[in-house]
Tab-separated table of C-alpha atoms in Angstrom:
chain	number	residue	atom	x	y	z
T	14	MET	CA	40.008	6.313	35.138
T	15	ALA	CA	37.410	7.552	32.608
T	16	SER	CA	38.148	10.836	30.859
T	17	ALA	CA	35.130	12.527	32.456
T	18	ASP	CA	36.361	11.481	35.903
T	19	ARG	CA	39.842	12.819	35.146
T	20	ALA	CA	38.402	16.133	33.965
T	21	ILE	CA	36.357	16.533	37.115
T	22	LEU	CA	39.394	16.288	39.386
T	23	ASP	CA	39.799	20.071	39.146
T	24	VAL	CA	36.162	20.811	40.030
T	25	LYS	CA	35.848	21.880	43.662
T	26	ARG	CA	32.343	23.286	43.830
T	27	VAL	CA	29.008	23.472	42.036
T	28	LEU	CA	26.820	26.564	42.358
T	29	VAL	CA	23.163	25.835	41.628
T	30	LEU	CA	21.624	29.078	40.421
T	31	ALA	CA	18.319	30.427	41.692
T	32	PRO	CA	15.786	30.942	40.335
T	33	ARG	CA	15.763	28.131	37.791
T	34	GLY	CA	13.488	25.518	36.252
T	35	PHE	CA	9.732	25.487	35.852
T	36	CYS	CA	7.903	28.785	35.433
T	37	ALA	CA	4.254	29.292	36.292
T	38	GLY	CA	3.154	28.894	32.668
T	39	VAL	CA	4.896	25.531	32.312
T	40	GLU	CA	3.530	24.301	35.631
T	41	ARG	CA	0.039	25.305	34.522
T	42	ALA	CA	0.348	23.522	31.171
T	43	VAL	CA	1.713	20.267	32.624
T	44	GLU	CA	-0.930	20.279	35.345
T	45	ALA	CA	-3.614	20.836	32.694
T	46	VAL	CA	-2.651	17.580	30.978
T	47	GLU	CA	-2.464	15.712	34.266
T	48	ARG	CA	-5.863	17.061	35.378
T	49	ALA	CA	-7.434	16.114	32.056
T	50	LEU	CA	-6.054	12.579	32.395
T	51	ALA	CA	-7.441	12.343	35.910
T	52	GLU	CA	-10.869	13.751	34.979
T	53	TYR	CA	-11.483	12.111	31.619
T	54	GLY	CA	-9.043	9.212	31.595
T	55	PRO	CA	-6.583	8.391	28.843
T	56	PRO	CA	-6.038	9.015	26.108
T	57	VAL	CA	-5.719	12.785	26.262
T	58	TYR	CA	-4.344	14.302	23.071
T	59	VAL	CA	-1.857	17.175	23.174
T	60	ARG	CA	-1.226	19.371	20.145
T	61	LYS	CA	2.542	19.481	19.547
T	62	HIS	CA	4.801	19.576	22.611
T	63	ILE	CA	3.027	20.898	25.688
T	64	VAL	CA	6.420	22.313	26.772
T	65	HIS	CA	9.898	21.957	25.282
T	66	ASN	CA	11.389	19.186	27.406
T	67	GLU	CA	11.675	15.543	26.391
T	68	HIS	CA	11.701	14.272	29.988
T	69	VAL	CA	8.410	16.034	30.705
T	70	LEU	CA	6.873	14.719	27.486
T	71	ARG	CA	7.883	11.134	28.151
T	72	GLY	CA	6.476	11.343	31.661
T	73	LEU	CA	3.121	12.537	30.343
T	74	GLU	CA	3.101	9.852	27.652
T	75	ALA	CA	3.553	7.247	30.359
T	76	GLN	CA	0.368	8.579	31.983
T	77	GLY	CA	-1.634	8.322	28.756
T	78	ALA	CA	-1.004	11.547	26.859
T	79	ILE	CA	-0.707	11.293	23.078
T	80	PHE	CA	1.172	14.061	21.274
T	81	VAL	CA	-0.061	14.990	17.798
T	82	GLU	CA	1.021	17.497	15.194
T	83	SER	CA	-2.453	18.811	14.442
T	84	GLU	CA	-5.946	18.926	15.878
T	85	ASP	CA	-6.933	17.087	12.689
T	86	ASP	CA	-5.079	14.039	14.045
T	87	VAL	CA	-7.439	13.788	17.040
T	88	PRO	CA	-10.521	11.522	16.765
T	89	GLU	CA	-13.826	13.393	16.926
T	90	GLY	CA	-15.144	14.016	20.407
T	91	GLU	CA	-11.844	13.371	22.190
T	92	THR	CA	-9.955	15.616	24.608
T	93	LEU	CA	-7.307	17.986	23.241
T	94	VAL	CA	-4.888	20.144	25.229
T	95	LEU	CA	-3.228	23.098	23.503
T	96	ALA	CA	0.418	23.779	24.369
T	97	ALA	CA	1.778	26.605	26.515
T	98	HIS	CA	3.283	28.361	23.470
T	99	GLY	CA	-0.116	29.269	22.006
T	100	VAL	CA	-1.745	28.426	18.673
T	101	PRO	CA	-3.178	30.226	15.634
T	102	PRO	CA	-6.877	31.168	15.990
T	103	GLU	CA	-7.931	28.702	13.310
T	104	VAL	CA	-6.851	25.809	15.533
T	105	HIS	CA	-9.739	26.614	17.887
T	106	THR	CA	-12.138	26.716	14.949
T	107	ARG	CA	-11.067	23.339	13.590
T	108	ALA	CA	-11.114	21.770	17.045
T	109	ALA	CA	-14.693	22.958	17.555
T	110	GLU	CA	-15.705	21.570	14.158
T	111	ARG	CA	-14.376	18.181	15.266
T	112	GLY	CA	-16.305	18.318	18.522
T	113	LEU	CA	-13.179	18.199	20.628
T	114	LEU	CA	-13.097	19.025	24.311
T	115	THR	CA	-10.394	21.673	23.963
T	116	ILE	CA	-8.369	22.751	26.972
T	117	ASP	CA	-6.308	25.834	26.188
T	118	ALA	CA	-3.079	25.718	28.225
T	119	THR	CA	-1.563	28.753	26.489
T	120	CYS	CA	0.570	30.658	28.984
T	121	PRO	CA	-1.321	33.807	30.058
T	122	LEU	CA	1.780	35.860	29.250
T	123	VAL	CA	1.664	34.573	25.662
T	124	SER	CA	-2.071	35.312	25.535
T	125	LYS	CA	-1.173	38.878	26.578
T	126	VAL	CA	1.021	39.221	23.464
T	127	HIS	CA	-1.759	37.817	21.264
T	128	ALA	CA	-4.152	40.427	22.662
T	129	GLU	CA	-1.629	43.189	21.973
T	130	VAL	CA	-1.303	42.075	18.347
T	131	ARG	CA	-5.069	42.084	17.882
T	132	ARG	CA	-5.325	45.548	19.444
T	133	TYR	CA	-2.548	47.024	17.312
T	134	ALA	CA	-3.953	45.409	14.172
T	135	ALA	CA	-7.424	46.807	14.889
T	136	GLY	CA	-5.843	50.259	14.961
T	137	GLY	CA	-4.315	49.763	11.513
T	138	SER	CA	-0.734	49.573	12.750
T	139	HIS	CA	2.278	47.820	11.268
T	140	ILE	CA	3.304	45.284	13.930
T	141	VAL	CA	6.957	44.366	14.327
T	142	LEU	CA	7.184	40.984	16.031
T	143	ILE	CA	10.611	40.415	17.589
T	144	GLY	CA	11.359	36.728	17.853
T	145	HIS	CA	12.727	33.569	16.250
T	146	GLU	CA	11.358	32.248	12.971
T	147	GLY	CA	9.649	28.874	13.303
T	148	HIS	CA	9.262	28.885	17.082
T	149	ASP	CA	5.808	27.640	18.130
T	150	GLU	CA	5.085	30.873	19.988
T	151	ILE	CA	5.885	32.961	16.913
T	152	VAL	CA	3.631	30.825	14.703
T	153	GLY	CA	0.657	31.451	16.972
T	154	THR	CA	1.343	35.147	17.559
T	155	ARG	CA	1.883	35.917	13.884
T	156	ALA	CA	-1.410	34.263	12.983
T	157	GLU	CA	-3.387	36.737	15.097
T	158	ALA	CA	-2.882	39.352	12.341
T	159	PRO	CA	-0.888	37.786	9.482
T	160	GLY	CA	-1.319	40.733	7.126
T	161	ALA	CA	-0.037	43.247	9.647
T	162	VAL	CA	2.876	41.420	11.300
T	163	VAL	CA	6.503	41.479	10.140
T	164	LEU	CA	9.072	39.352	11.968
T	165	VAL	CA	12.432	40.798	13.035
T	166	GLU	CA	15.052	38.477	14.503
T	167	THR	CA	18.210	40.596	14.665
T	168	VAL	CA	19.542	44.133	15.015
T	169	GLU	CA	20.663	43.939	11.379
T	170	GLN	CA	17.127	43.183	10.226
T	171	ALA	CA	15.800	46.070	12.330
T	172	GLN	CA	18.320	48.398	10.681
T	173	THR	CA	17.108	47.534	7.186
T	174	LEU	CA	13.387	47.137	7.860
T	175	GLU	CA	11.222	49.049	5.367
T	176	LEU	CA	7.649	49.961	6.325
T	177	ASP	CA	4.887	52.069	4.781
T	178	GLY	CA	5.341	55.464	6.400
T	179	SER	CA	1.634	56.275	6.236
T	180	ARG	CA	0.754	53.736	8.936
T	181	ALA	CA	1.489	53.673	12.643
T	182	VAL	CA	4.163	51.245	13.848
T	183	SER	CA	4.092	49.111	16.991
T	184	TYR	CA	6.089	46.181	18.339
T	185	VAL	CA	5.637	43.083	20.465
T	186	THR	CA	8.119	40.365	21.385
T	187	GLN	CA	8.371	36.657	21.950
T	188	THR	CA	8.268	35.972	25.688
T	189	THR	CA	11.465	33.905	25.857
T	190	LEU	CA	14.074	36.172	24.268
T	191	ALA	CA	17.429	37.376	25.560
T	192	GLU	CA	16.756	40.571	27.481
T	193	ASP	CA	19.833	42.512	26.306
T	194	GLU	CA	19.582	41.464	22.659
T	195	THR	CA	15.905	42.397	22.555
T	196	ALA	CA	16.652	45.801	24.093
T	197	ASP	CA	19.206	46.415	21.323
T	198	ILE	CA	16.638	45.608	18.640
T	199	ILE	CA	14.012	47.832	20.261
T	200	ALA	CA	16.532	50.698	20.470
T	201	VAL	CA	17.143	50.466	16.717
T	202	LEU	CA	13.417	50.394	15.990
T	203	GLU	CA	12.823	53.426	18.211
T	204	GLU	CA	15.583	55.336	16.422
T	205	ARG	CA	14.280	54.481	12.965
T	206	PHE	CA	10.576	54.827	13.791
T	207	PRO	CA	10.356	57.558	16.471
T	208	THR	CA	6.589	57.180	16.930
T	209	ILE	CA	6.700	53.401	17.416
T	210	VAL	CA	4.747	52.138	20.417
T	211	GLY	CA	5.211	48.973	22.435
T	212	PRO	CA	3.478	47.165	25.269
T	213	ARG	CA	3.068	49.022	28.563
T	214	LYS	CA	4.761	46.083	30.282
T	215	ALA	CA	7.581	44.179	28.577
T	216	ASP	CA	6.536	40.976	26.823
T	217	ILE	CA	9.600	38.970	27.904
T	218	CYS	CA	8.268	36.906	30.775
T	219	TYR	CA	9.364	37.262	34.378
T	220	ALA	CA	10.904	33.772	34.465
T	221	THR	CA	13.039	34.357	31.383
T	222	THR	CA	14.261	37.670	32.798
T	223	ASN	CA	14.945	36.280	36.281
T	224	ARG	CA	16.923	33.302	34.986
T	225	GLN	CA	19.047	35.472	32.713
T	226	ARG	CA	19.801	37.898	35.526
T	227	ALA	CA	20.747	35.010	37.816
T	228	VAL	CA	23.276	33.883	35.210
T	229	LYS	CA	24.726	37.392	34.962
T	230	ASP	CA	25.041	37.566	38.751
T	231	ALA	CA	26.931	34.271	38.794
T	232	LEU	CA	29.430	34.988	36.014
T	233	ALA	CA	32.085	36.448	38.329
T	234	HIS	CA	31.926	33.329	40.508
T	235	ILE	CA	32.028	30.452	38.004
T	236	ASP	CA	34.367	29.036	35.365
T	237	ARG	CA	31.709	27.159	33.354
T	238	LEU	CA	27.934	27.084	33.121
T	239	LEU	CA	25.800	24.023	32.460
T	240	VAL	CA	22.264	24.850	31.356
T	241	ILE	CA	19.856	21.938	31.684
T	242	GLY	CA	17.211	22.166	28.993
T	243	SER	CA	16.012	21.026	25.613
T	244	LYS	CA	17.581	22.125	22.343
T	245	GLU	CA	14.042	23.223	21.356
T	246	SER	CA	13.773	25.493	24.387
T	247	SER	CA	14.254	29.135	23.440
T	248	ASN	CA	14.744	30.350	26.995
T	249	SER	CA	17.330	27.611	27.718
T	250	ASN	CA	19.348	28.553	24.643
T	251	ARG	CA	19.225	32.196	25.693
T	252	LEU	CA	20.801	31.298	29.068
T	253	VAL	CA	23.752	29.762	27.222
T	254	GLU	CA	24.097	32.896	25.106
T	255	VAL	CA	23.976	35.212	28.136
T	256	ALA	CA	26.863	33.356	29.771
T	257	ARG	CA	28.948	33.275	26.618
T	258	ARG	CA	28.429	36.989	26.034
T	259	GLY	CA	29.715	37.478	29.563
T	260	GLY	CA	32.904	35.548	28.769
T	261	ILE	CA	32.039	32.240	30.468
T	262	PRO	CA	31.919	28.999	28.438
T	263	ALA	CA	28.411	27.553	28.652
T	264	TYR	CA	26.836	24.322	27.468
T	265	LEU	CA	23.267	23.145	26.972
T	266	ILE	CA	22.663	19.613	28.249
T	267	GLY	CA	19.494	17.542	28.332
T	268	ASP	CA	20.521	15.694	31.488
T	269	GLU	CA	23.585	14.393	33.321
T	270	GLY	CA	24.236	11.855	30.579
T	271	GLU	CA	25.290	14.651	28.227
T	272	ILE	CA	28.062	16.064	30.432
T	273	GLU	CA	31.339	15.751	28.490
T	274	PRO	CA	34.965	16.089	29.675
T	275	ALA	CA	35.595	19.200	27.569
T	276	MET	CA	32.874	21.024	29.479
T	277	LEU	CA	34.785	20.585	32.748
T	278	ALA	CA	38.435	20.821	31.765
T	279	ASP	CA	40.418	23.242	33.969
T	280	ALA	CA	37.250	24.431	35.707
T	281	VAL	CA	37.177	24.807	39.485
T	282	THR	CA	33.640	26.167	39.931
T	283	ILE	CA	30.735	24.966	37.827
T	284	GLY	CA	27.448	26.860	37.629
T	285	VAL	CA	24.271	24.881	37.018
T	286	THR	CA	20.923	26.325	35.975
T	287	ALA	CA	17.814	25.094	34.182
T	288	GLY	CA	15.440	26.505	31.609
T	289	ALA	CA	11.834	27.324	32.409
T	290	SER	CA	10.550	23.988	31.065
T	291	THR	CA	13.088	21.833	32.928
T	292	PRO	CA	11.876	19.852	35.972
T	293	GLU	CA	13.872	20.143	39.211
T	294	VAL	CA	14.506	16.392	39.240
T	295	LEU	CA	16.985	16.865	36.382
T	296	VAL	CA	18.865	19.482	38.408
T	297	ARG	CA	19.109	17.015	41.305
T	298	ARG	CA	20.413	14.343	38.967
T	299	VAL	CA	23.149	16.645	37.653
T	300	CYS	CA	24.122	17.519	41.229
T	301	ASP	CA	24.234	13.803	42.100
T	302	TRP	CA	26.489	13.228	39.095
T	303	PHE	CA	29.037	15.647	40.553
T	304	ARG	CA	28.550	14.333	44.073
T	305	GLN	CA	29.266	10.783	42.946
T	306	ARG	CA	32.562	11.998	41.495
T	307	GLY	CA	33.766	13.529	44.715
T	308	VAL	CA	32.525	17.113	44.559
T	309	VAL	CA	31.523	17.958	48.120
T	310	GLU	CA	30.626	21.637	47.881
T	311	ILE	CA	27.298	21.845	46.046
T	312	ARG	CA	25.204	24.811	47.107
T	313	GLU	CA	22.549	27.277	46.064
T	314	PHE	CA	23.565	30.615	44.561
T	315	GLY	CA	21.112	33.491	44.325
T	316	GLU	CA	18.207	34.732	46.381
T	317	VAL	CA	15.454	35.669	43.936
T	318	SER	CA	12.219	33.955	44.888
T	319	GLU	CA	9.264	33.570	42.549
T	320	ASN	CA	5.694	33.370	43.787
T	321	VAL	CA	3.882	33.754	40.468
T	322	SER	CA	1.009	31.390	39.775
T	323	PHE	CA	-1.764	31.237	37.187
T	324	ALA	CA	-5.282	29.903	37.519
T	325	PRO	CA	-5.670	26.539	35.769
T	326	PRO	CA	-7.401	26.459	32.384
T	327	ASN	CA	-10.998	25.306	32.262
T	328	THR	CA	-11.230	21.535	31.785
T	329	GLY	CA	-14.976	21.199	32.223
T	330	ARG	CA	-16.478	22.342	28.916
T	331	ALA	CA	-18.910	19.892	27.412
T	332	ARG	CA	-18.074	18.006	24.247
T	333	THR	CA	-20.039	19.194	21.240
T	334	LEU	CA	-20.065	17.085	18.111
T	335	PRO	CA	-20.789	18.774	14.762
T	336	GLY	CA	-24.489	19.037	14.182
T	337	ALA	CA	-25.396	18.420	17.830
T	338	ALA	CA	-27.900	20.680	19.531
């Protein structure tokens, strides 16, 4: 008997957490690429990863999408889709100079943060951006007002942050952060800068919040948590952290092929969830993996329903080559 099969002998049930998987912003971005392929035909170029999930990317490539690092890599006059995480403003300028048909699939909740940064910057404020260095969303948000934005990643950085006291201070956050950790950072900022202002509605998106709360609700009922998602996915990594902070071992897996014996050892009840860029088919495959190894009780856990949807981005703008009338 294989070691994974031996380890699973103790597993009696799998609880599949709800809500999980695709959020409205991811659905909108993926559909934008698929609509562009249907309307204009391949190839359709996509700047960076439309969402952070290899399975989704490979599926779009099979349909004719080509992923590029920069708009400068796209031939003049071709179709370009911008990823859900948002881009710096200069990307739009360069795309227009190249005559690209640009479809902006930035999640509306990310666009909300960009608008907040522009508004705070116009008022002369220092802007504290809470998020993770190097993440695509942070790159785009920071570029909205590079001279005014300072990035804070941790409570420790918030405690030592030095700002010019003659200017107002405001904050915004990445949309895919851990809810509790972000609240701790904001509390420190509010203590150190009593007049600091933030968004009227929290920047962390509804899907990130709902998935983290579903994990917290499940912690008393599970021995392990498997989070299906990409290593690049901020919100998937945060789900792992939420479980571990709650005392439950948790593991990030790309699909069922990454389940290892150590993840299951001595566990009776396994929780399964998925990040906001993970398609439901991968959840079904993980459930089938357990089912094929004799686990009979596989059921939904949680009752939160999501009915959020966003209007699709415009895909009908005419191509304009440089110098054309």
